[in-house]
Coordinates of N, CA, C and O in Angstrom, one line a residue:
Y779 N 88.5 108.1 108.2 CA 87.2 108.6 107.7 C 86.3 107.3 107.6 O 86.6 106.3 107.0
V780 N 85.2 107.4 108.3 CA 84.3 106.3 108.4 C 83.1 106.5 107.4 O 82.5 107.5 107.3
N781 N 82.8 105.3 106.8 CA 81.6 105.3 105.9 C 81.6 106.4 104.8 O 80.6 107.0 104.5
R782 N 82.7 106.6 104.2 CA 82.9 107.6 103.1 C 83.2 106.8 101.8 O 84.3 106.5 101.5
N783 N 82.1 106.4 101.1 CA 82.3 105.7 99.9 C 82.8 106.6 98.8 O 82.4 107.8 98.8
N784 N 83.6 106.2 97.9 CA 84.2 107.0 96.8 C 84.9 108.2 97.3 O 84.8 109.3 96.7
F785 N 85.6 108.1 98.4 CA 86.4 109.1 99.0 C 87.8 109.2 98.4 O 88.5 108.2 98.4
G786 N 88.2 110.3 98.0 CA 89.6 110.4 97.4 C 90.4 111.6 97.9 O 89.9 112.4 98.8
F787 N 91.6 111.8 97.4 CA 92.5 112.8 97.9 C 91.8 114.2 97.8 O 92.1 115.1 98.6
K788 N 91.1 114.4 96.8 CA 90.5 115.8 96.6 C 89.4 116.1 97.7 O 89.1 117.2 97.9
D789 N 88.9 115.0 98.4 CA 87.9 115.2 99.4 C 88.5 115.5 100.8 O 87.7 115.9 101.7
I790 N 89.7 115.3 101.0 CA 90.4 115.4 102.3 C 90.1 116.8 103.0 O 89.8 116.8 104.2
D791 N 90.2 117.9 102.2 CA 90.1 119.2 102.9 C 88.6 119.6 103.1 O 88.4 120.5 103.9
D792 N 87.7 118.8 102.5 CA 86.3 119.2 102.6 C 85.6 118.5 103.8 O 84.5 118.9 104.1
V793 N 86.2 117.4 104.3 CA 85.5 116.6 105.3 C 86.4 116.4 106.5 O 87.6 116.1 106.4
A794 N 85.9 116.7 107.7 CA 86.7 116.5 108.9 C 86.9 115.0 109.2 O 86.0 114.2 109.0
P795 N 88.1 114.6 109.6 CA 88.4 113.2 109.8 C 87.6 112.7 111.0 O 87.3 113.5 112.0
T796 N 87.3 111.4 111.0 CA 86.6 110.8 112.2 C 87.5 110.9 113.4 O 87.1 111.2 114.5
Q797 N 88.8 110.6 113.2 CA 89.8 110.7 114.3 C 91.1 110.9 113.7 O 91.5 110.2 112.7
I798 N 92.0 111.7 114.3 CA 93.3 111.9 113.9 C 94.2 111.2 114.9 O 94.1 111.3 116.1
I799 N 95.2 110.4 114.3 CA 96.1 109.7 115.1 C 97.5 110.1 114.7 O 97.8 110.0 113.5
E800 N 98.3 110.6 115.6 CA 99.7 110.9 115.3 C 100.6 109.8 115.9 O 100.7 109.7 117.1
L801 N 101.3 109.1 115.0 CA 102.1 108.0 115.4 C 103.5 108.5 115.8 O 104.1 109.3 115.2
T802 N 104.0 107.8 116.8 CA 105.4 108.1 117.2 C 106.3 106.9 116.8 O 105.7 105.9 116.4
A803 N 107.6 107.0 116.9 CA 108.5 105.9 116.6 C 108.1 104.7 117.4 O 108.2 103.5 116.9
E804 N 107.7 104.9 118.7 CA 107.4 103.8 119.6 C 106.1 103.0 119.1 O 106.1 101.8 119.1
N805 N 105.2 103.8 118.5 CA 104.0 103.2 118.0 C 104.3 102.2 116.8 O 103.5 101.3 116.6
L806 N 105.3 102.5 116.1 CA 105.7 101.8 114.9 C 106.5 100.5 115.2 O 106.8 99.7 114.3
Q807 N 106.9 100.3 116.4 CA 107.7 99.2 116.8 C 106.9 97.9 116.9 O 105.7 98.0 117.3
E808 N 107.4 96.8 116.4 CA 106.7 95.5 116.6 C 106.4 95.2 118.0 O 107.3 95.4 118.9
G809 N 105.2 94.8 118.3 CA 104.8 94.5 119.7 C 104.4 95.7 120.5 O 104.2 95.6 121.7
S810 N 104.2 96.9 119.9 CA 103.7 98.0 120.6 C 102.3 97.9 121.0 O 101.5 97.1 120.5
E811 N 101.9 98.7 122.0 CA 100.5 98.6 122.5 C 99.5 99.1 121.4 O 99.8 100.0 120.6
P812 N 98.3 98.5 121.3 CA 97.3 99.0 120.4 C 96.9 100.4 120.7 O 97.0 100.9 121.8
I813 N 96.5 101.2 119.7 CA 96.0 102.5 119.8 C 94.5 102.5 119.9 O 93.8 102.0 118.9
A814 N 93.9 103.0 120.9 CA 92.5 102.9 121.1 C 91.8 104.0 120.3 O 92.3 105.1 120.2
L815 N 90.7 103.7 119.7 CA 89.9 104.6 118.9 C 88.7 105.1 119.8 O 88.4 104.4 120.8
K816 N 88.2 106.2 119.4 CA 87.0 106.7 120.2 C 85.8 105.8 119.8 O 85.3 105.9 118.7
F817 N 85.4 105.1 120.8 CA 84.3 104.0 120.6 C 83.1 104.6 119.9 O 82.5 104.1 119.0
V818 N 82.7 105.8 120.4 CA 81.4 106.4 119.9 C 81.5 106.7 118.4 O 80.5 106.7 117.7
K819 N 82.6 107.1 118.0 CA 82.8 107.5 116.5 C 82.9 106.3 115.6 O 82.9 106.5 114.4
F820 N 83.1 105.1 116.1 CA 83.4 103.9 115.3 C 82.3 102.9 115.5 O 82.6 101.7 115.6
Q821 N 81.1 103.3 115.6 CA 79.9 102.4 115.7 C 79.3 102.3 114.3 O 79.3 103.3 113.6
R822 N 78.8 101.2 113.9 CA 78.1 101.0 112.6 C 79.0 101.4 111.5 O 78.7 102.1 110.6
V823 N 80.2 100.8 111.5 CA 81.2 101.1 110.4 C 81.0 100.1 109.3 O 81.1 98.9 109.5
G824 N 80.9 100.6 108.1 CA 80.8 99.8 106.9 C 82.1 99.9 106.1 O 82.5 98.9 105.4
S825 N 82.8 101.0 106.2 CA 84.1 101.2 105.5 C 84.9 102.2 106.3 O 84.4 103.1 106.9
I826 N 86.2 102.1 106.1 CA 87.2 103.0 106.7 C 88.2 103.4 105.7 O 88.7 102.6 104.9
T827 N 88.5 104.7 105.6 CA 89.5 105.2 104.7 C 90.6 105.8 105.6 O 90.3 106.7 106.4
F828 N 91.8 105.4 105.3 CA 93.0 106.0 106.1 C 93.7 107.0 105.2 O 93.9 106.7 104.0
F829 N 94.1 108.1 105.7 CA 94.8 109.1 105.0 C 96.1 109.3 105.7 O 96.1 109.7 106.9
I830 N 97.2 109.0 105.1 CA 98.5 109.2 105.7 C 99.1 110.4 105.2 O 99.5 110.5 104.0
E831 N 99.1 111.5 106.0 CA 99.5 112.8 105.5 C 101.0 113.0 105.2 O 101.3 113.6 104.3
E832 N 101.8 112.4 106.1 CA 103.2 112.6 105.9 C 104.0 111.4 106.4 O 103.5 110.6 107.1
N833 N 105.2 111.3 105.9 CA 106.0 110.1 106.2 C 107.4 110.5 106.8 O 108.4 110.1 106.2
N834 N 107.4 111.4 107.8 CA 108.6 111.8 108.4 C 109.6 112.3 107.4 O 110.8 112.1 107.5
G835 N 109.2 113.0 106.3 CA 110.0 113.6 105.3 C 110.4 112.6 104.2 O 111.1 113.0 103.2
G836 N 110.0 111.4 104.3 CA 110.3 110.4 103.2 C 109.5 110.6 102.0 O 108.4 111.2 102.0
E837 N 110.0 110.2 100.8 CA 109.2 110.3 99.6 C 108.2 109.3 99.4 O 107.2 109.5 98.7
I838 N 108.4 108.1 100.0 CA 107.5 107.0 99.8 C 106.9 106.5 101.1 O 107.6 106.4 102.1
S839 N 105.6 106.3 101.2 CA 105.0 105.8 102.4 C 104.6 104.3 102.1 O 104.1 104.0 101.0
A840 N 104.9 103.5 103.0 CA 104.6 102.0 102.9 C 104.1 101.5 104.2 O 104.7 101.8 105.2
L841 N 103.1 100.7 104.2 CA 102.6 100.0 105.4 C 103.0 98.6 105.3 O 102.8 97.9 104.4
G842 N 103.7 98.1 106.4 CA 104.1 96.7 106.5 C 103.0 95.9 107.1 O 102.9 94.7 106.9
S843 N 102.2 96.6 107.9 CA 101.2 95.8 108.7 C 100.2 96.9 109.2 O 100.6 97.9 109.7
L844 N 98.9 96.5 109.2 CA 97.9 97.3 109.8 C 96.8 96.3 110.4 O 96.3 95.5 109.7
K845 N 96.7 96.4 111.7 CA 95.7 95.4 112.3 C 94.6 96.2 113.0 O 94.8 97.2 113.7
I846 N 93.4 95.9 112.6 CA 92.2 96.5 113.2 C 91.4 95.5 114.0 O 91.1 94.4 113.5
F847 N 91.1 95.8 115.2 CA 90.4 94.9 116.1 C 89.0 95.5 116.4 O 88.8 96.7 116.6
G848 N 88.1 94.6 116.3 CA 86.7 95.0 116.6 C 85.8 93.8 116.5 O 86.3 92.7 116.4
R849 N 84.5 94.0 116.7 CA 83.6 92.9 116.5 C 82.3 93.4 115.9 O 81.9 94.6 116.1
G850 N 81.6 92.6 115.2 CA 80.4 92.9 114.6 C 79.3 93.1 115.6 O 79.3 92.6 116.7
T851 N 78.3 93.9 115.3 CA 77.2 94.2 116.2 C 76.4 93.0 116.6 O 75.8 92.9 117.6
Q852 N 76.4 92.0 115.7 CA 75.6 90.8 116.0 C 76.2 90.0 117.2 O 75.5 89.2 117.8
S853 N 77.5 90.3 117.5 CA 78.1 89.6 118.6 C 78.0 90.4 119.9 O 78.5 90.0 120.9
M854 N 77.5 91.6 119.9 CA 77.4 92.5 121.0 C 76.0 92.3 121.7 O 75.0 92.2 121.1
N855 N 76.1 92.2 123.0 CA 74.8 92.2 123.8 C 74.5 93.6 124.3 O 75.2 94.1 125.2
M856 N 73.5 94.2 123.7 CA 73.2 95.6 124.0 C 72.7 95.8 125.4 O 72.8 96.9 125.9
S857 N 72.3 94.8 126.0 CA 71.8 94.9 127.4 C 73.0 95.1 128.4 O 72.8 95.5 129.5
D858 N 74.2 94.8 127.9 CA 75.4 95.1 128.7 C 75.7 96.5 128.8 O 76.5 96.9 129.7
F859 N 75.2 97.4 127.9 CA 75.5 98.8 128.0 C 74.4 99.5 128.9 O 73.2 99.3 128.7
K860 N 74.9 100.2 129.8 CA 74.1 101.0 130.8 C 74.2 102.5 130.5 O 75.3 103.0 130.2
K861 N 73.1 103.2 130.7 CA 73.2 104.6 130.5 C 74.0 105.2 131.7 O 73.9 104.8 132.8
Q862 N 75.0 106.1 131.3 CA 75.8 106.7 132.3 C 75.2 108.0 132.9 O 74.6 108.7 132.1
P863 N 75.3 108.2 134.2 CA 74.8 109.4 134.8 C 75.4 110.7 134.1 O 76.6 110.7 133.8
G864 N 74.6 111.6 133.8 CA 75.0 112.9 133.1 C 75.3 112.7 131.6 O 75.7 113.7 131.0
A865 N 75.0 111.6 131.1 CA 75.3 111.4 129.6 C 74.0 111.7 128.8 O 72.9 111.7 129.3

């Protein structure tokens, strides 16, 4: 969920997620490939809320690591972006 301040568990059913990612066992291995996000949906991000719906039947969910790659808009050259035909 992008840019949802004061977002809690009670709000999950009322708002569509920005993107759903279903992880496989391979995704959870160290050294696995990064998971690409939909670029258009993750522009001008001020905050991100992650909701982990289930833990493969486990009672406790724990994150050992979460890496997010991106860059601030001040480092982007907007003239590099060209309008795509049909867009």
